[in-house]
Short mmCIF file of C-alpha atoms in Angstrom, two decimals:
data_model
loop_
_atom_site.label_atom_id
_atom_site.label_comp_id
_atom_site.label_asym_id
_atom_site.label_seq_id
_atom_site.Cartn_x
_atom_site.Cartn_y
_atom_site.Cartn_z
CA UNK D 1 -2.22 -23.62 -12.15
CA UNK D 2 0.40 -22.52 -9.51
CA UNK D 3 -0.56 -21.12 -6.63
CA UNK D 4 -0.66 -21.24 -2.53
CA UNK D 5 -3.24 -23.53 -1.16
CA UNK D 6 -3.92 -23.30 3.21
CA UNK D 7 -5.60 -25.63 4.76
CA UNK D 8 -8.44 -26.40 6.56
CA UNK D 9 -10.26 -22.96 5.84
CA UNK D 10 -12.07 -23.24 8.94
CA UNK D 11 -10.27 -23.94 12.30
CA UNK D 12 -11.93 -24.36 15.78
CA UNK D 13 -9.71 -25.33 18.99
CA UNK D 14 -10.53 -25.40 22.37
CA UNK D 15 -7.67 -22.98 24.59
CA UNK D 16 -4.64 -25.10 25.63
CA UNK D 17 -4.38 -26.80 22.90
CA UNK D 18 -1.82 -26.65 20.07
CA UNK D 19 -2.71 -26.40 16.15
CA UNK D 20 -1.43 -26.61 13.13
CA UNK D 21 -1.74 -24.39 10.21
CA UNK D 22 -0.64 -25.66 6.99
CA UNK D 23 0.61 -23.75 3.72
CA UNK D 24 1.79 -25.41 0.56
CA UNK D 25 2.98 -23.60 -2.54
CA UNK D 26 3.70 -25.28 -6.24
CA UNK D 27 5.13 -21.80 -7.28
CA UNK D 28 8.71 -22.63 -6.92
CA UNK D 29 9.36 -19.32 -4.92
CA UNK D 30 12.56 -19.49 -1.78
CA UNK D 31 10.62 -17.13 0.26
CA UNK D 32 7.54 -17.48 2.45
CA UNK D 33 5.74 -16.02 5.06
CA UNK D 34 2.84 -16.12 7.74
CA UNK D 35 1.12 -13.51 8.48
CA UNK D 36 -2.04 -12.71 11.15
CA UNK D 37 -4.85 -10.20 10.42
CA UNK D 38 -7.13 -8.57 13.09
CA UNK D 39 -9.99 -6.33 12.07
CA UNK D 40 -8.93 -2.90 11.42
CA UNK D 41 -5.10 -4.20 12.04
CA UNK D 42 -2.64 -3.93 8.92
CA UNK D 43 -0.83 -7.66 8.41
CA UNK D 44 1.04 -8.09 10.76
CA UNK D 45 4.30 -10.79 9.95
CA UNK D 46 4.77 -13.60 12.21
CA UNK D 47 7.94 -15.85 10.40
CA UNK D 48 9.21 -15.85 7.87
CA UNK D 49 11.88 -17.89 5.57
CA UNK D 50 13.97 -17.31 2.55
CA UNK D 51 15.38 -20.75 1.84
CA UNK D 52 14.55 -24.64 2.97
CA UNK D 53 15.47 -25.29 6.70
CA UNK D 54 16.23 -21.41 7.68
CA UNK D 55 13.67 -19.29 9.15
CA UNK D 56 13.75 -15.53 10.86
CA UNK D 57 11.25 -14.53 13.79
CA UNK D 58 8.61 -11.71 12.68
CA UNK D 59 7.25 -9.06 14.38
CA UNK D 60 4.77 -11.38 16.84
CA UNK D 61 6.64 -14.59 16.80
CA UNK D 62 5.44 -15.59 20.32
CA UNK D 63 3.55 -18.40 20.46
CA UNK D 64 3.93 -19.64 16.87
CA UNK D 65 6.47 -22.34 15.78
CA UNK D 66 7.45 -23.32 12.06
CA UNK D 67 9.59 -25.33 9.89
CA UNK D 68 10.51 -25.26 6.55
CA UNK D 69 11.66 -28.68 6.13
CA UNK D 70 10.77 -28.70 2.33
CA UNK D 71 10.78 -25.44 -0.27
CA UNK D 72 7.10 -25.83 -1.02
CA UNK D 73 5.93 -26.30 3.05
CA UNK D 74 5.61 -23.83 5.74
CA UNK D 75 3.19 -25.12 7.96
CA UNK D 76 2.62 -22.70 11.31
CA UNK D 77 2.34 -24.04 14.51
CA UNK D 78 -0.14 -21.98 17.11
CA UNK D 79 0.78 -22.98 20.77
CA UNK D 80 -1.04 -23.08 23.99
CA UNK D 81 1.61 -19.91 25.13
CA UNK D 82 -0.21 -17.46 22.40
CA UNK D 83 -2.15 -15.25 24.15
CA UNK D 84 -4.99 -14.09 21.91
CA UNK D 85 -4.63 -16.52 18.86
CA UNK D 86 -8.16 -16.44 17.38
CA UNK D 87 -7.46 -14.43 14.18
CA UNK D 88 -7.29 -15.07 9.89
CA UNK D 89 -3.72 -16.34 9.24
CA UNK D 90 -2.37 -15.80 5.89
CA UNK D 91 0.41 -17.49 4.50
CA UNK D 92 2.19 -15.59 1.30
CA UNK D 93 5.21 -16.76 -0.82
CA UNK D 94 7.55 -14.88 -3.84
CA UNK D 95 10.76 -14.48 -5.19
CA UNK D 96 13.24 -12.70 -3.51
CA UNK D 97 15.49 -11.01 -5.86
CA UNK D 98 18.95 -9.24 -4.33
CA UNK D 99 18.50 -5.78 -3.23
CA UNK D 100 14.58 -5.90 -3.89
CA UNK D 101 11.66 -8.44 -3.94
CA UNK D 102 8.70 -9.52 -6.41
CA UNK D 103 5.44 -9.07 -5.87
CA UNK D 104 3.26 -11.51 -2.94
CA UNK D 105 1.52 -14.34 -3.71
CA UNK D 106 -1.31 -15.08 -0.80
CA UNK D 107 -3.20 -18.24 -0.23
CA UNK D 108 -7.04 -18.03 0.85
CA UNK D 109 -6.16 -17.94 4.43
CA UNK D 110 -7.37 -19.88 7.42
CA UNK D 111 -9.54 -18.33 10.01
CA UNK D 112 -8.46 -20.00 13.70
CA UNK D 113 -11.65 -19.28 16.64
CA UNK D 114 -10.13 -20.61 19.74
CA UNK D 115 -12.71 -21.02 22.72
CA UNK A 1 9.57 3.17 13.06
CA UNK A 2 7.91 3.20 9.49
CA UNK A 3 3.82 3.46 10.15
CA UNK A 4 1.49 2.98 7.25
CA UNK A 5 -1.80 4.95 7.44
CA UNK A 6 -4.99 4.49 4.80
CA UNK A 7 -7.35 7.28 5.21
CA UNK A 8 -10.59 6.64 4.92
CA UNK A 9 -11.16 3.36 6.19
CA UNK A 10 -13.99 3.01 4.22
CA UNK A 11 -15.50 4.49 1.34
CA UNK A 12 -18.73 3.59 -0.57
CA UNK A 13 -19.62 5.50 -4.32
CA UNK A 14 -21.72 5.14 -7.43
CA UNK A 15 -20.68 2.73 -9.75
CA UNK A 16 -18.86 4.74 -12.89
CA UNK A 17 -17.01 6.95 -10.71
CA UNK A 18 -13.35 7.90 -10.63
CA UNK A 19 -11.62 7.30 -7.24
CA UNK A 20 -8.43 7.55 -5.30
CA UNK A 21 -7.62 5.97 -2.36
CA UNK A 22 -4.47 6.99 -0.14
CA UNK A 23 -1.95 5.68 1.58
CA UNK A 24 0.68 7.45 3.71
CA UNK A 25 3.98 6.55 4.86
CA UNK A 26 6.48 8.24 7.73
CA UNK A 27 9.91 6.84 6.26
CA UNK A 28 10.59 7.71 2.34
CA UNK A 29 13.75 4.85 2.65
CA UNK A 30 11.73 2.32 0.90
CA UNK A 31 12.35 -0.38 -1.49
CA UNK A 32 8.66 -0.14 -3.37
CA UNK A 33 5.16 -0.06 -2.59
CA UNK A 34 2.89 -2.37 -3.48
CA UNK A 35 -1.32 -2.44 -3.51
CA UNK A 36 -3.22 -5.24 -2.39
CA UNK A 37 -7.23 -5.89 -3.16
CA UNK A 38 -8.93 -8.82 -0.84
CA UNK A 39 -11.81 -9.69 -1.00
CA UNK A 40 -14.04 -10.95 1.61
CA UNK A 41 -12.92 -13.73 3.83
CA UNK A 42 -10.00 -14.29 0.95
CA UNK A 43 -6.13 -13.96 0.97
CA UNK A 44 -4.72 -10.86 -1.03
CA UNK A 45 -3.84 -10.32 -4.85
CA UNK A 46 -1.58 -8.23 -6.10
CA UNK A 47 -2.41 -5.03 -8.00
CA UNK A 48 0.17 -3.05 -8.71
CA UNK A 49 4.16 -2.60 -7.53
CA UNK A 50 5.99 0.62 -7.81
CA UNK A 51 9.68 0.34 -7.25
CA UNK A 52 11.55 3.26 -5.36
CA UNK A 53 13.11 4.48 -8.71
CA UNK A 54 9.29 4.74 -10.07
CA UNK A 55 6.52 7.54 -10.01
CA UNK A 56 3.80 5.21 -11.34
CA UNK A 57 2.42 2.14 -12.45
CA UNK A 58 -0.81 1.04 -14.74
CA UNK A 59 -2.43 -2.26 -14.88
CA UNK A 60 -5.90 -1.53 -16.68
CA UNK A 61 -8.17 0.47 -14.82
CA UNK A 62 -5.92 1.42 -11.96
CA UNK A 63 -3.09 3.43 -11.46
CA UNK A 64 -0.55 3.92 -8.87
CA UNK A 65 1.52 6.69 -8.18
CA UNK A 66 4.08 6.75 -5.66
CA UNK A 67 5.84 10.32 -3.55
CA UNK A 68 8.63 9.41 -1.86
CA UNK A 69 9.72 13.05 -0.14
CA UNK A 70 6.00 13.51 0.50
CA UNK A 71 5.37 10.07 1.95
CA UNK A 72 2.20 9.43 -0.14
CA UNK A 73 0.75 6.88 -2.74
CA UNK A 74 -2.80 7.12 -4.16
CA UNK A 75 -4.07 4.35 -6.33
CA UNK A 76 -6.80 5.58 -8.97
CA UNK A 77 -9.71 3.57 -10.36
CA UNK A 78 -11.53 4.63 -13.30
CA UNK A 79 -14.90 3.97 -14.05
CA UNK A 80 -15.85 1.71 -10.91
CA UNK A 81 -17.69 -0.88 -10.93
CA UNK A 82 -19.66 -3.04 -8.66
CA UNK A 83 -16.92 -6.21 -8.89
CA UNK A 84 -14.54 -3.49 -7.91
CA UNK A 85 -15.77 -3.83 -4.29
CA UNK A 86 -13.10 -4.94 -1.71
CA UNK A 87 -10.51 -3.87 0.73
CA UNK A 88 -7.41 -2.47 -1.11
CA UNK A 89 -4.13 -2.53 1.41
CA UNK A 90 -0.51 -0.74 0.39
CA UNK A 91 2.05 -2.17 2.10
CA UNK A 92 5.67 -0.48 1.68
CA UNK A 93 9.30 -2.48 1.58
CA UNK A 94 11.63 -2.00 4.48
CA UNK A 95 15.18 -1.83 4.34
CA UNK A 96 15.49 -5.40 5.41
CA UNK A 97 12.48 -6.53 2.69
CA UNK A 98 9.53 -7.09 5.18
CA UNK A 99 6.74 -5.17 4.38
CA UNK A 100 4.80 -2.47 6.24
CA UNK A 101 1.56 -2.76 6.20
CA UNK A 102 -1.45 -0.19 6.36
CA UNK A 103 -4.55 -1.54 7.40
CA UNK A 104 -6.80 -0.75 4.45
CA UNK A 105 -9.68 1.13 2.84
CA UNK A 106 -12.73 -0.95 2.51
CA UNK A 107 -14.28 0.14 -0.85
CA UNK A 108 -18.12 -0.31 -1.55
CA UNK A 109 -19.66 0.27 -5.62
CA UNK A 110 -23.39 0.77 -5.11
CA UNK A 111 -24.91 -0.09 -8.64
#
């Protein structure tokens, strides 16, 4: 079946030290996307990229790094320089059509506690 | 700006009920609207997408109906049930594709 799978589901990190998030998608889409969730916060989008080795800063892009080095990998980077970083990071992927877009597909998510 | 408001942010009813749950948006200039259901400690699955052009959409159960010069959405669920029980988010398209995000109604089904 095709689908987004994040991994590990479960992340602990002391502060000061950098971590890596990763997404991987069999679903053949161009786009994906990272977002963070905070309790009683809508989704808020941290990158985001339509096509293999491009990618556009989000709304909170500081103190997260990515790459999109292959169409089915968008792994996140959280940095020492992120302020507040203990949150549930989704990643998401679909199709983007011209002049509109399909539907998003989410992984399970990763939930970062940073100490 | 475009904000995206969900009102309540949490709503618990008998199972077999009829509900609608809201969501409000300041700018009508959107591509579509889409509902969202998570469950706990999950990622999200897509319900239902209306496109701009659209007053409504069925899948099942729910419906979704979508006012642009009023701003509003409401998605309806007939006959609830107990697996029915989750957070629902709308999120709305911007002009450049991102989506808006409201920040959800947390929905309980007491058997």
């Amino acid at each position: 079946d095709g689908g987004i799978t994040q991994s590990p589901k479960y992340l602990f990190r002391k502060e000061g030290q950098n971590v890596t998030l990763s997404c991987e998608q069999n679903l053949n889409h161009d786009a994906m996307y990272w977002y963070r969730q905070d309790p009683g916060q809508g989704l808020r989008l941290i990158y985001y990229s339509q096509i293999v080795n491009d990618f556009q800063k989000g709304d909170i892009a500081e103190g997260y790094s990515v790459s999109r080095e292959k169409k089915e990998s968008f792994p996140l980077t959280v940095t020492s320089a992120q302020k507040n970083p203990t949150a549930f990071y989704l990643c998401a992927s679909n199709i983007v059509w011209t002049g509109d877009n399909s539907p998003l597909h989410f992984g399970n998510g990763t939930r970062l506690t940073v100490t | 700006k475009q904000e995206v408001t969900q009102i309540p942010a949490a709503l618990s009813v008998p199972e077999g009920e009829n509900l609608v749950l809201n969501c409000s948006f300041t700018d009508s200039a959107i591509y579509n609207l889409q509902w969202f259901r998570q469950d706990p400690g999950k990622g999200l699955t897509s319900l239902l997408l209306i496109q701009s052009s659209q007053r409504e959409q069925t899948s099942g159960r729910l419906n979704a109906s979508l006012d642009k010069s009023s701003g509003r959405s409401t998605l309806y669920i007939a006959a609830s049930q107990p697996g029915d029980s989750a957070t629902y988010l709308c999120a709305v398209s911007a002009p450049n594709y991102q989506l808006i995000w409201g920040a959800g109604t947390k929905l309980i089904i007491k058997p």
